[in-house]
Every structure is written in structure tokens, then in C-alpha cells.
Coordinates of C-alpha atoms in Angstrom, one line a residue:
X327 CA 82.8 80.2 122.3
X328 CA 83.4 80.0 126.0
X329 CA 87.2 80.1 125.5
X330 CA 86.8 83.3 123.4
X331 CA 84.8 85.0 126.2
X332 CA 87.4 83.9 128.8
X333 CA 90.3 85.2 126.6
X334 CA 88.5 88.5 126.1
X335 CA 87.8 88.9 129.8
X336 CA 91.4 88.0 130.7
X337 CA 92.7 90.4 128.0
X338 CA 90.5 93.2 129.4
X339 CA 91.8 92.5 132.9
X340 CA 95.4 92.7 131.7
X341 CA 94.8 96.0 130.0
X342 CA 93.1 97.4 133.1
X343 CA 95.9 96.2 135.3
X344 CA 98.5 97.8 133.1
X345 CA 96.6 101.1 133.1
X346 CA 96.4 101.4 136.9
X347 CA 98.4 104.4 137.7
X348 CA 98.1 105.8 134.2
X349 CA 95.8 108.6 135.3
X350 CA 96.7 112.2 135.7
X351 CA 99.8 112.9 137.8
X352 CA 100.8 116.1 139.5
X353 CA 103.6 117.9 137.7
X354 CA 106.5 119.1 139.7
X355 CA 107.7 122.2 137.8
X356 CA 110.6 122.6 140.2
X357 CA 112.3 119.6 138.4
X358 CA 112.2 121.4 135.1
X359 CA 115.0 123.7 134.2
X360 CA 115.4 126.3 131.5
X361 CA 117.9 124.9 128.9
X362 CA 121.0 126.8 127.9
X363 CA 120.7 129.0 124.8
X364 CA 121.6 127.1 121.7
X365 CA 125.1 128.3 120.5
X366 CA 123.8 127.8 116.9
X367 CA 121.7 131.0 117.4
X368 CA 124.9 133.1 117.3
X369 CA 125.0 132.7 113.5
X370 CA 122.1 135.1 113.3
X371 CA 124.1 137.9 114.9
X372 CA 125.2 139.2 111.5
X373 CA 121.6 140.2 110.7
X374 CA 121.2 142.4 113.8
X375 CA 120.9 146.1 113.0
X376 CA 119.3 148.4 110.5
X377 CA 119.7 147.8 106.7
X378 CA 118.8 149.4 103.4
X379 CA 118.6 147.1 100.4
X380 CA 118.1 147.2 96.6
X381 CA 117.4 144.4 94.2
X382 CA 116.6 143.7 90.6
X383 CA 113.7 141.4 89.7
X384 CA 115.1 139.5 86.8
X385 CA 111.8 138.5 85.2
X386 CA 109.6 141.5 85.9
X387 CA 108.2 144.2 83.6
X388 CA 110.1 147.5 83.5
X389 CA 108.0 149.2 86.3
X390 CA 108.8 146.3 88.7
X391 CA 112.4 145.5 87.8
X392 CA 114.0 147.7 90.5
X393 CA 113.1 147.2 94.2
X394 CA 114.3 149.1 97.3
X395 CA 113.6 148.7 101.0
X396 CA 114.7 148.7 104.5
X397 CA 115.1 146.0 107.2
X398 CA 115.7 146.0 110.9
X399 CA 116.5 142.9 113.0
X400 CA 117.0 142.6 116.8
X401 CA 117.1 139.9 119.5
X402 CA 114.2 139.2 121.8
X403 CA 113.3 136.5 124.4
X404 CA 116.8 136.4 125.9
X405 CA 118.5 136.2 122.5
X406 CA 116.6 133.1 121.5
X407 CA 114.6 134.7 118.7
X408 CA 115.5 137.2 116.1
X409 CA 112.6 139.6 115.2
X410 CA 112.5 141.8 112.2
X411 CA 110.7 144.2 110.0
X412 CA 111.1 144.8 106.3
X413 CA 109.7 147.2 103.7
X414 CA 109.8 146.6 100.0
X415 CA 108.7 148.7 97.0
X416 CA 109.0 148.9 93.3
X417 CA 107.6 151.6 91.1
X418 CA 104.1 150.0 91.2
X419 CA 104.0 147.7 94.2
X420 CA 104.9 147.8 97.9
X421 CA 104.5 145.7 101.0
X422 CA 105.8 145.4 104.6
X423 CA 106.7 142.3 106.4
X424 CA 107.5 141.2 110.0
X425 CA 109.0 138.0 111.1
X426 CA 110.8 135.8 113.6
X427 CA 113.8 133.5 113.2
X428 CA 114.9 130.9 115.8
X429 CA 116.3 127.5 116.5
X430 CA 114.2 124.3 117.0
X431 CA 115.7 122.6 120.1
X432 CA 114.7 119.1 119.4
X433 CA 114.9 119.0 115.6
X434 CA 118.3 120.9 115.8
X435 CA 117.6 123.2 112.9
X436 CA 116.9 126.9 112.1
X437 CA 113.3 127.9 111.6
X438 CA 111.6 131.1 110.5
X439 CA 108.3 132.8 109.7
X440 CA 107.4 136.0 107.9
X441 CA 104.0 137.7 107.5
X442 CA 103.3 140.6 105.2
X443 CA 100.6 143.3 105.1
X444 CA 98.9 141.6 102.2
X445 CA 98.1 138.8 104.6
X446 CA 100.5 136.3 103.0
X447 CA 102.7 134.1 105.2
X448 CA 106.1 132.5 104.6
X449 CA 107.6 129.8 106.7
X450 CA 110.7 127.8 106.3
X451 CA 113.9 126.3 107.5
X452 CA 117.4 127.5 107.0
X453 CA 120.9 126.2 107.0
X454 CA 124.1 128.1 107.6
X455 CA 127.2 127.0 105.6
X456 CA 130.4 128.2 107.1
X457 CA 132.4 127.2 104.0
X458 CA 130.7 129.8 101.8
X459 CA 129.6 132.0 104.7
X460 CA 126.1 131.8 103.4
X461 CA 122.5 131.0 104.5
X462 CA 120.2 128.9 102.4
X463 CA 116.6 129.5 103.5
X464 CA 114.0 127.3 101.9
X465 CA 110.3 128.2 102.4
X466 CA 106.7 127.7 101.5
X467 CA 104.4 130.7 101.2
X468 CA 101.6 132.4 99.6
X469 CA 103.2 134.5 96.8
X470 CA 102.4 138.0 95.9
X471 CA 100.1 136.6 93.2
X472 CA 98.0 134.9 96.0
X473 CA 98.9 131.3 95.1
X474 CA 101.1 128.7 96.8
X475 CA 104.8 129.3 96.3
X476 CA 108.0 127.4 97.1
X477 CA 111.1 129.5 97.4
X478 CA 114.7 129.8 98.4
X479 CA 116.7 132.7 99.7
X480 CA 120.5 132.5 99.5
X481 CA 122.2 135.2 101.6
X482 CA 126.0 135.4 101.4
X483 CA 127.8 137.4 104.0
X484 CA 130.3 139.5 102.1
X485 CA 131.4 141.4 105.3
X486 CA 129.7 142.7 108.5
X487 CA 128.1 145.5 106.6
X488 CA 127.2 143.8 103.3
X489 CA 124.9 140.9 102.5
X490 CA 124.5 139.7 98.9
X491 CA 121.3 137.8 98.3
X492 CA 119.1 136.2 95.7
X493 CA 115.6 134.8 95.9
X494 CA 113.9 132.4 93.6
X495 CA 110.2 131.5 94.0
X496 CA 108.5 128.7 92.1
X497 CA 104.9 127.7 91.6
X498 CA 105.5 124.1 92.4
X499 CA 107.5 122.1 94.9
X500 CA 109.6 120.5 92.1
X501 CA 110.9 124.0 91.0
X502 CA 109.8 123.4 87.4
X503 CA 108.0 126.8 87.0
X504 CA 109.8 130.0 88.2
X505 CA 107.4 132.7 89.4
X506 CA 110.0 135.4 90.3
X507 CA 113.7 135.8 90.7
X508 CA 115.4 138.7 92.6
X509 CA 119.1 139.5 93.1
X510 CA 120.2 142.2 95.5
X511 CA 122.4 143.6 98.3
X512 CA 121.7 144.6 101.9
X513 CA 123.9 147.5 103.2
X514 CA 124.1 148.2 107.0
X515 CA 122.9 151.8 107.9

């Protein structure tokens, strides 16, 4: 018993000794420097500008098969974030969205968020494939039906003024049940 008490006290003293100097330290901000802008952000340049778009919802009723809208994207925060606005409407439904796309400096990947005027968010990650000149943007969201959704946008850059895209949204993370599927084209204004 006495040995256990001695060992516990010695252990406590060792912990206290190693923690000496572990308290708050003053931070010298002059030693911190703003990093260079990630060159990977340049891949977003193709989106900058004003666009009109149209799409077909492949699994909708007649009133909601055809969709149209506008989009506008521009750089902010010293070209480290792309911000945008988008409108979308069919014969019976409409919504507006705003979002931001950027690059995560420590994870080394593209990240993005969108929020719409129904109060539903989307957030995801993206990859740019130079071989097919396309973006694949996976996301989690609250779908227009108000339930959790898992989706993927694929945007193929046809030329500087034309972006072909499709979007599939599933009810589950395993992509077993398709909620909606759209196929469309963005045209630069």
C-alpha cells in the first residue's frame, strides 16, 4: 500500500514537472505570414462570369421536366474564394441559391457550400480531372423534398462559354434510391 502511494505521488510530481511551462504563452503574430494563393484555385476561373442555363429533369412530372435559370460567379477575398448566385425555376417550382467555393489548404482539396432560399444547405468536395476537362462535385444536402440527400454534379467544360452538366441526387449514401436527375447546359451571357 505504501509503495502504491509513493508511486502515485512520484507519478504526480513527474506530470507536474513536465507541465511546467505549458501555460499560456504570448503569440507573436509578426512571425506568422500569409501563405501564397493556392495555384489549384485557378481551375475555378472557367466559372467566373454570368451564365444562363437550361436543364431537363429526367424523372419529373411534365410541369417540372424543363428548368431554366441564371448563375453568376466572381472572385472574392484576394481570389481565394469564388462566390456565386444562382436562380432556378420550372413551371411550378423556383428557388435561388448562393454559395462559395474554395480550396482547403491543409487537406489539399476543393470545398464548397451552397444555401438556398428554402433554407436548405449543400456542402461538398470537388475534384477537377484534366483528362476529361470536368469537375466531379459530391455533396450532402437537404433536398427540395426536405430530407437528407446525397448528390453528385458532373460539369464538363466544352469550351470557355459552354458547360455541360448533370446532377444526380440520392436518398441514401449508397446511391441505391435516386431522388432526382437533371441534365443541362450553361451558356455564358
